[in-house]
């Protein structure tokens, strides 16, 4: 079973992703308690314990969150604009030529928004 963590799950984008995933029985959504959802240590632990992390954060916070990930197997999907033009990130728009395979192989994906 895949573990998914939504960093910023209290915001609009995070809530929408969480709603869509809630009906799935093949994944486990990792949720931090309200009192630690902004705690750096708790976020670091969750980001590194999950298979997929959605970053639903402002740009500066998304950059910080990526710096907390040291698990090479964690796939990070950033919904902010922080990494959309970063060459080290796959732009998550598979309809553009050549991106489908890059997205499939990437551990860092910038959501087109």
PDB file of C-alpha atoms in Angstrom:
ATOM      1  CA  UNK A   1       0.000   0.000   0.000  1.00  0.00           C
ATOM      2  CA  UNK A   2       1.406   3.402  -1.005  1.00  0.00           C
ATOM      3  CA  UNK A   3       1.690   6.128   1.629  1.00  0.00           C
ATOM      4  CA  UNK A   4       0.832   9.671   0.599  1.00  0.00           C
ATOM      5  CA  UNK A   5       1.493  12.829   2.583  1.00  0.00           C
ATOM      6  CA  UNK A   6      -0.064  16.175   1.696  1.00  0.00           C
ATOM      7  CA  UNK A   7       2.050  18.985   3.122  1.00  0.00           C
ATOM      8  CA  UNK A   8      -0.396  21.856   3.299  1.00  0.00           C
ATOM      9  CA  UNK A   9      -3.503  19.688   3.507  1.00  0.00           C
ATOM     10  CA  UNK A  10      -5.442  22.455   5.307  1.00  0.00           C
ATOM     11  CA  UNK A  11      -5.407  24.754   2.260  1.00  0.00           C
ATOM     12  CA  UNK A  12      -7.759  24.656  -0.713  1.00  0.00           C
ATOM     13  CA  UNK A  13      -5.556  22.546  -2.992  1.00  0.00           C
ATOM     14  CA  UNK A  14      -4.568  20.177  -0.198  1.00  0.00           C
ATOM     15  CA  UNK A  15      -8.191  19.712   0.854  1.00  0.00           C
ATOM     16  CA  UNK A  16      -9.226  18.881  -2.723  1.00  0.00           C
ATOM     17  CA  UNK A  17      -6.461  16.312  -3.118  1.00  0.00           C
ATOM     18  CA  UNK A  18      -7.306  14.814   0.266  1.00  0.00           C
ATOM     19  CA  UNK A  19     -11.005  14.552  -0.689  1.00  0.00           C
ATOM     20  CA  UNK A  20     -10.154  12.717  -3.893  1.00  0.00           C
ATOM     21  CA  UNK A  21      -7.821  10.306  -2.139  1.00  0.00           C
ATOM     22  CA  UNK A  22     -10.164   9.629   0.794  1.00  0.00           C
ATOM     23  CA  UNK A  23     -12.293   7.233  -1.241  1.00  0.00           C
ATOM     24  CA  UNK A  24      -9.360   5.064  -2.260  1.00  0.00           C
ATOM     25  CA  UNK A  25      -8.681   1.868  -0.335  1.00  0.00           C
ATOM     26  CA  UNK A  26      -5.338   1.146  -2.014  1.00  0.00           C
ATOM     27  CA  UNK A  27      -3.452   4.037  -0.408  1.00  0.00           C
ATOM     28  CA  UNK A  28      -2.795   5.376   3.059  1.00  0.00           C
ATOM     29  CA  UNK A  29      -2.951   9.134   3.536  1.00  0.00           C
ATOM     30  CA  UNK A  30      -0.514  10.249   6.238  1.00  0.00           C
ATOM     31  CA  UNK A  31      -2.093  13.044   8.288  1.00  0.00           C
ATOM     32  CA  UNK A  32      -0.329  15.140  10.886  1.00  0.00           C
ATOM     33  CA  UNK A  33      -2.238  16.209  13.965  1.00  0.00           C
ATOM     34  CA  UNK A  34      -3.296  19.858  13.899  1.00  0.00           C
ATOM     35  CA  UNK A  35      -0.867  20.819  16.663  1.00  0.00           C
ATOM     36  CA  UNK A  36       2.185  19.537  14.715  1.00  0.00           C
ATOM     37  CA  UNK A  37       1.205  20.175  11.091  1.00  0.00           C
ATOM     38  CA  UNK A  38       3.615  23.157  10.935  1.00  0.00           C
ATOM     39  CA  UNK A  39       6.342  21.521  13.034  1.00  0.00           C
ATOM     40  CA  UNK A  40       9.457  21.082  10.883  1.00  0.00           C
ATOM     41  CA  UNK A  41      10.487  17.823  12.543  1.00  0.00           C
ATOM     42  CA  UNK A  42       7.043  16.252  12.129  1.00  0.00           C
ATOM     43  CA  UNK A  43       6.864  17.389   8.516  1.00  0.00           C
ATOM     44  CA  UNK A  44      10.371  16.020   7.824  1.00  0.00           C
ATOM     45  CA  UNK A  45       9.392  12.652   9.278  1.00  0.00           C
ATOM     46  CA  UNK A  46       6.185  12.505   7.218  1.00  0.00           C
ATOM     47  CA  UNK A  47       7.892  13.623   4.000  1.00  0.00           C
ATOM     48  CA  UNK A  48      10.540  10.935   4.347  1.00  0.00           C
ATOM     49  CA  UNK A  49       8.167   8.171   5.436  1.00  0.00           C
ATOM     50  CA  UNK A  50       5.823   8.510   2.469  1.00  0.00           C
ATOM     51  CA  UNK A  51       6.026   7.203  -1.077  1.00  0.00           C
ATOM     52  CA  UNK A  52       4.452  10.328  -2.581  1.00  0.00           C
ATOM     53  CA  UNK A  53       4.362  13.826  -1.134  1.00  0.00           C
ATOM     54  CA  UNK A  54       2.124  16.571  -2.455  1.00  0.00           C
ATOM     55  CA  UNK A  55       3.340  20.064  -1.607  1.00  0.00           C
ATOM     56  CA  UNK A  56       0.333  22.367  -1.378  1.00  0.00           C
ATOM     57  CA  UNK A  57       2.273  25.299  -0.030  1.00  0.00           C
ATOM     58  CA  UNK A  58       3.376  28.810  -0.968  1.00  0.00           C
ATOM     59  CA  UNK A  59       6.593  28.886  -3.016  1.00  0.00           C
ATOM     60  CA  UNK A  60       8.992  29.608  -0.148  1.00  0.00           C
ATOM     61  CA  UNK A  61       7.476  26.877   2.021  1.00  0.00           C
ATOM     62  CA  UNK A  62       7.577  24.406  -0.898  1.00  0.00           C
ATOM     63  CA  UNK A  63      11.289  25.072  -1.389  1.00  0.00           C
ATOM     64  CA  UNK A  64      11.829  24.526   2.333  1.00  0.00           C
ATOM     65  CA  UNK A  65       9.820  21.280   2.255  1.00  0.00           C
ATOM     66  CA  UNK A  66      11.927  19.882  -0.578  1.00  0.00           C
ATOM     67  CA  UNK A  67      15.053  20.582   1.471  1.00  0.00           C
ATOM     68  CA  UNK A  68      13.622  18.342   4.218  1.00  0.00           C
ATOM     69  CA  UNK A  69      13.355  15.303   1.929  1.00  0.00           C
ATOM     70  CA  UNK A  70      16.348  12.991   2.102  1.00  0.00           C
ATOM     71  CA  UNK A  71      14.581   9.749   1.186  1.00  0.00           C
ATOM     72  CA  UNK A  72      15.635   9.081  -2.439  1.00  0.00           C
ATOM     73  CA  UNK A  73      12.470   7.052  -3.034  1.00  0.00           C
ATOM     74  CA  UNK A  74       9.991   9.788  -2.102  1.00  0.00           C
ATOM     75  CA  UNK A  75       8.257  11.240  -5.148  1.00  0.00           C
ATOM     76  CA  UNK A  76       7.479  14.935  -4.659  1.00  0.00           C
ATOM     77  CA  UNK A  77       4.675  16.655  -6.570  1.00  0.00           C
ATOM     78  CA  UNK A  78       4.778  20.409  -6.061  1.00  0.00           C
ATOM     79  CA  UNK A  79       1.557  22.330  -6.693  1.00  0.00           C
ATOM     80  CA  UNK A  80       3.201  25.731  -6.176  1.00  0.00           C
ATOM     81  CA  UNK A  81       5.067  27.685  -8.847  1.00  0.00           C
ATOM     82  CA  UNK A  82       8.426  27.262  -7.094  1.00  0.00           C
ATOM     83  CA  UNK A  83       9.770  24.465  -9.315  1.00  0.00           C
ATOM     84  CA  UNK A  84       7.841  24.844 -12.579  1.00  0.00           C
ATOM     85  CA  UNK A  85      10.804  26.192 -14.533  1.00  0.00           C
ATOM     86  CA  UNK A  86      13.481  24.179 -12.724  1.00  0.00           C
ATOM     87  CA  UNK A  87      15.246  21.875 -15.199  1.00  0.00           C
ATOM     88  CA  UNK A  88      15.754  19.275 -12.459  1.00  0.00           C
ATOM     89  CA  UNK A  89      11.977  18.877 -12.156  1.00  0.00           C
ATOM     90  CA  UNK A  90       9.613  17.272 -14.643  1.00  0.00           C
ATOM     91  CA  UNK A  91       6.832  19.612 -15.715  1.00  0.00           C
ATOM     92  CA  UNK A  92       3.689  17.578 -15.056  1.00  0.00           C
ATOM     93  CA  UNK A  93       1.966  18.170 -18.383  1.00  0.00           C
ATOM     94  CA  UNK A  94       2.175  14.831 -20.234  1.00  0.00           C
ATOM     95  CA  UNK A  95       0.468  16.174 -23.351  1.00  0.00           C
ATOM     96  CA  UNK A  96       3.596  18.193 -24.188  1.00  0.00           C
ATOM     97  CA  UNK A  97       6.016  16.299 -26.402  1.00  0.00           C
ATOM     98  CA  UNK A  98       8.548  14.208 -24.505  1.00  0.00           C
ATOM     99  CA  UNK A  99       7.177  14.912 -21.039  1.00  0.00           C
ATOM    100  CA  UNK A 100       5.151  11.747 -20.467  1.00  0.00           C
ATOM    101  CA  UNK A 101       8.238   9.545 -20.077  1.00  0.00           C
ATOM    102  CA  UNK A 102      10.105  12.208 -18.086  1.00  0.00           C
ATOM    103  CA  UNK A 103       7.199  12.470 -15.636  1.00  0.00           C
ATOM    104  CA  UNK A 104       6.939   8.692 -15.280  1.00  0.00           C
ATOM    105  CA  UNK A 105      10.646   8.420 -14.408  1.00  0.00           C
ATOM    106  CA  UNK A 106      10.897  11.507 -12.181  1.00  0.00           C
ATOM    107  CA  UNK A 107      11.017  11.809  -8.410  1.00  0.00           C
ATOM    108  CA  UNK A 108      10.348  15.574  -8.657  1.00  0.00           C
ATOM    109  CA  UNK A 109       7.284  16.759 -10.551  1.00  0.00           C
ATOM    110  CA  UNK A 110       6.054  20.336 -10.855  1.00  0.00           C
ATOM    111  CA  UNK A 111       2.289  20.483 -11.227  1.00  0.00           C
ATOM    112  CA  UNK A 112       1.190  22.767 -14.061  1.00  0.00           C
ATOM    113  CA  UNK A 113      -1.462  24.394 -11.843  1.00  0.00           C
TER     114      UNK A 113
END
